[in-house]
Coordinates of C-alpha atoms in Angstrom, one line a residue:
X2 CA -1.9 30.1 4.6
X3 CA 0.9 28.5 6.0
X4 CA 4.3 29.9 6.3
X5 CA 7.0 29.1 4.2
X6 CA 9.3 27.6 7.0
X7 CA 6.3 25.1 8.0
X8 CA 5.9 23.9 4.7
X9 CA 9.5 23.2 4.2
X10 CA 9.6 21.2 7.6
X11 CA 6.3 19.5 6.6
X12 CA 8.3 18.4 3.2
X13 CA 11.1 17.6 5.4
X14 CA 9.3 15.4 7.6
X15 CA 7.3 13.6 4.7
X16 CA 10.6 12.7 3.1
X17 CA 11.7 11.7 6.7
X18 CA 9.3 9.3 6.9
X19 CA 9.9 8.0 3.7
X20 CA 13.5 7.4 4.3
X21 CA 12.4 5.7 8.0
X22 CA 10.2 3.1 6.2
X23 CA 13.0 2.4 3.7
X24 CA 15.5 2.1 6.2
X25 CA 13.5 0.0 8.8
X26 CA 12.8 -2.4 5.5
X27 CA 16.4 -2.7 4.8
X28 CA 17.2 -3.4 8.1
X29 CA 14.8 -6.0 8.6
X30 CA 15.6 -8.0 5.3
X31 CA 19.4 -7.6 6.1
X32 CA 19.2 -8.8 9.4
X33 CA 16.9 -11.8 8.5
X34 CA 19.1 -12.8 5.8
X35 CA 22.3 -11.8 7.7
X36 CA 21.1 -14.8 10.3
X37 CA 20.8 -17.2 7.6
X38 CA 24.0 -16.5 6.0
X39 CA 26.0 -17.0 9.5
X40 CA 24.2 -19.9 10.1
X41 CA 22.7 -18.4 13.5
X42 CA 18.9 -19.3 12.3
X43 CA 17.8 -22.2 10.3
X44 CA 19.5 -25.7 9.5
X45 CA 23.0 -25.5 8.7
X46 CA 24.2 -28.2 6.1
X47 CA 25.7 -28.6 2.9
X48 CA 24.3 -28.5 -0.5
X49 CA 25.9 -30.7 -3.3
X50 CA 25.6 -29.5 -6.8
X51 CA 24.4 -32.1 -9.5
X52 CA 23.5 -29.8 -12.2
X53 CA 23.0 -26.1 -13.3
X54 CA 20.2 -24.6 -15.3
X55 CA 19.4 -21.4 -16.4
X56 CA 16.2 -19.4 -15.2
X57 CA 15.1 -16.2 -16.7
X58 CA 14.1 -13.8 -14.1
X59 CA 13.3 -15.9 -11.1
X60 CA 11.9 -13.3 -8.9
X61 CA 15.2 -11.8 -7.8
X62 CA 15.3 -9.5 -10.7
X63 CA 13.0 -8.2 -13.4
X64 CA 14.9 -9.8 -16.3
X65 CA 18.1 -11.6 -17.0
X66 CA 19.2 -15.2 -16.7
X67 CA 20.3 -16.7 -13.3
X68 CA 21.7 -19.7 -12.9
X69 CA 20.0 -22.4 -10.5
X70 CA 21.8 -25.1 -9.0
X71 CA 19.9 -28.3 -8.5
X72 CA 21.4 -31.1 -5.7
X73 CA 20.8 -32.5 -2.5
X74 CA 21.1 -30.9 0.9
X75 CA 22.1 -32.9 4.0
X76 CA 22.2 -31.1 7.5
X77 CA 25.3 -30.9 9.6
X78 CA 23.7 -33.5 11.8
X79 CA 22.5 -35.8 8.9
X80 CA 18.8 -35.6 10.2
X81 CA 17.3 -33.3 7.5
X82 CA 17.9 -34.0 3.9
X83 CA 16.4 -33.2 0.6
X84 CA 16.8 -35.1 -2.4
X85 CA 15.3 -32.3 -4.7
X86 CA 17.2 -29.1 -3.5
X87 CA 17.2 -25.9 -5.6
X88 CA 19.9 -23.3 -4.8
X89 CA 19.3 -19.9 -6.6
X90 CA 23.0 -18.6 -6.0
X91 CA 24.7 -15.4 -7.7
X92 CA 27.4 -17.4 -8.6
X93 CA 28.2 -19.3 -11.8
X94 CA 31.6 -20.8 -10.4
X95 CA 30.1 -24.1 -8.9
X96 CA 30.7 -27.3 -10.3
X97 CA 29.0 -30.7 -10.4
X98 CA 29.9 -32.3 -7.3
X99 CA 30.8 -29.2 -5.3
X100 CA 29.9 -28.9 -1.8
X101 CA 28.7 -25.4 -0.8
X102 CA 27.9 -24.4 2.6
X103 CA 24.3 -23.7 3.1
X104 CA 21.5 -22.8 5.6
X105 CA 18.0 -24.2 4.9
X106 CA 15.2 -21.4 5.9
X107 CA 12.5 -23.8 5.2
X108 CA 11.3 -26.3 2.9
X109 CA 13.0 -25.3 -0.6
X110 CA 14.5 -22.1 0.8
X111 CA 18.7 -21.9 1.0
X112 CA 21.1 -19.3 1.9
X113 CA 24.7 -19.8 0.6
X114 CA 26.7 -19.4 4.5
X115 CA 30.0 -17.8 3.5
X116 CA 31.6 -14.8 4.7
X117 CA 31.3 -12.5 1.3
X118 CA 27.3 -13.6 1.7
X119 CA 27.2 -12.8 5.7
X120 CA 28.8 -9.6 5.1
X121 CA 26.7 -8.4 2.0
X122 CA 23.6 -8.8 4.0
X123 CA 25.1 -7.4 7.3
X124 CA 25.8 -4.2 5.0
X125 CA 22.5 -4.2 3.8
X126 CA 21.1 -4.1 7.4
X127 CA 23.3 -1.5 8.7
X128 CA 22.6 0.6 5.5
X129 CA 19.0 0.3 6.5
X130 CA 19.7 1.1 10.2
X131 CA 21.8 4.1 9.2
X132 CA 19.4 5.3 6.7
X133 CA 16.5 5.1 9.8
X134 CA 19.1 6.8 11.9
X135 CA 19.4 9.7 9.2
X136 CA 15.9 10.3 9.0
X137 CA 15.2 10.9 12.5
X138 CA 15.9 14.6 12.7
X139 CA 13.9 15.0 9.8
X140 CA 10.9 13.6 11.3
X141 CA 11.3 14.6 14.7
X142 CA 12.6 18.4 13.9
X143 CA 11.3 18.9 10.3
X144 CA 14.9 19.5 9.3
X145 CA 18.4 18.9 10.3
X146 CA 19.4 18.1 13.7
X147 CA 21.6 21.0 14.1
X148 CA 20.5 24.3 12.9
X149 CA 21.5 27.8 14.2
X150 CA 19.6 29.1 17.2
X151 CA 18.4 25.1 17.6
X152 CA 21.4 22.9 18.0
X153 CA 20.7 19.4 18.1
X154 CA 22.5 16.7 20.5
X155 CA 26.4 16.2 19.2
X156 CA 26.1 12.6 20.2
X157 CA 23.7 12.2 17.2
X158 CA 26.2 13.8 14.6
X159 CA 28.7 11.5 15.6
X160 CA 26.7 8.5 16.0
X161 CA 25.7 8.9 12.3
X162 CA 29.1 9.2 11.2
X163 CA 30.1 6.0 12.9
X164 CA 26.9 4.5 11.7
X165 CA 28.0 5.3 8.1
X166 CA 31.6 4.0 8.6
X167 CA 30.5 0.9 9.7
X168 CA 28.6 0.6 6.4
X169 CA 31.4 1.6 4.4
X170 CA 33.8 -1.1 6.3
X171 CA 31.2 -3.8 6.0
X172 CA 30.7 -3.1 2.4
X173 CA 34.7 -3.2 1.6
X174 CA 35.0 -6.3 3.8
X175 CA 32.2 -8.0 1.6
X176 CA 33.7 -7.0 -1.4
X177 CA 37.2 -8.4 -0.5
X178 CA 35.9 -11.8 0.8
X179 CA 34.1 -12.3 -2.5
X180 CA 37.5 -11.7 -4.5
X181 CA 39.3 -13.9 -2.0
X182 CA 36.9 -16.8 -2.5

């Protein structure tokens, strides 16, 4: 029968693996979507609102109604156009004929390219990376990185504090940018 200490280390490692997988998934989604929101990836352009429609649970949530914006897309260089573009934006404040900066990720997939969106996705990516870094000592050591008799490296604790601080700063900046827009 395994000792109590090895069972608790095994449990900590299992929790660490779960946190690591979750963190890496959030990091991947946040990095990909932040790249589109900052216009580092995709085709930058403008979405011109023609009309709005209400859709029920369009894939981003399990229920509730969302506003779906219909309009046209024109790339910044004018080479790519889409007369039947659909933007699934969280904002209800767009008006007909409004021009919204967007990035086209593919046929029919558009990302709003505004600072609050970019900071929001960056926050998600940083939170995922921080969660993965937090999981490291659980997976590697089977517990916290600093234990009596078996101290972990000092840089690791400092790195985690800095990473979670970056998450807090990005989240605050995203909220501030959302209010300012």
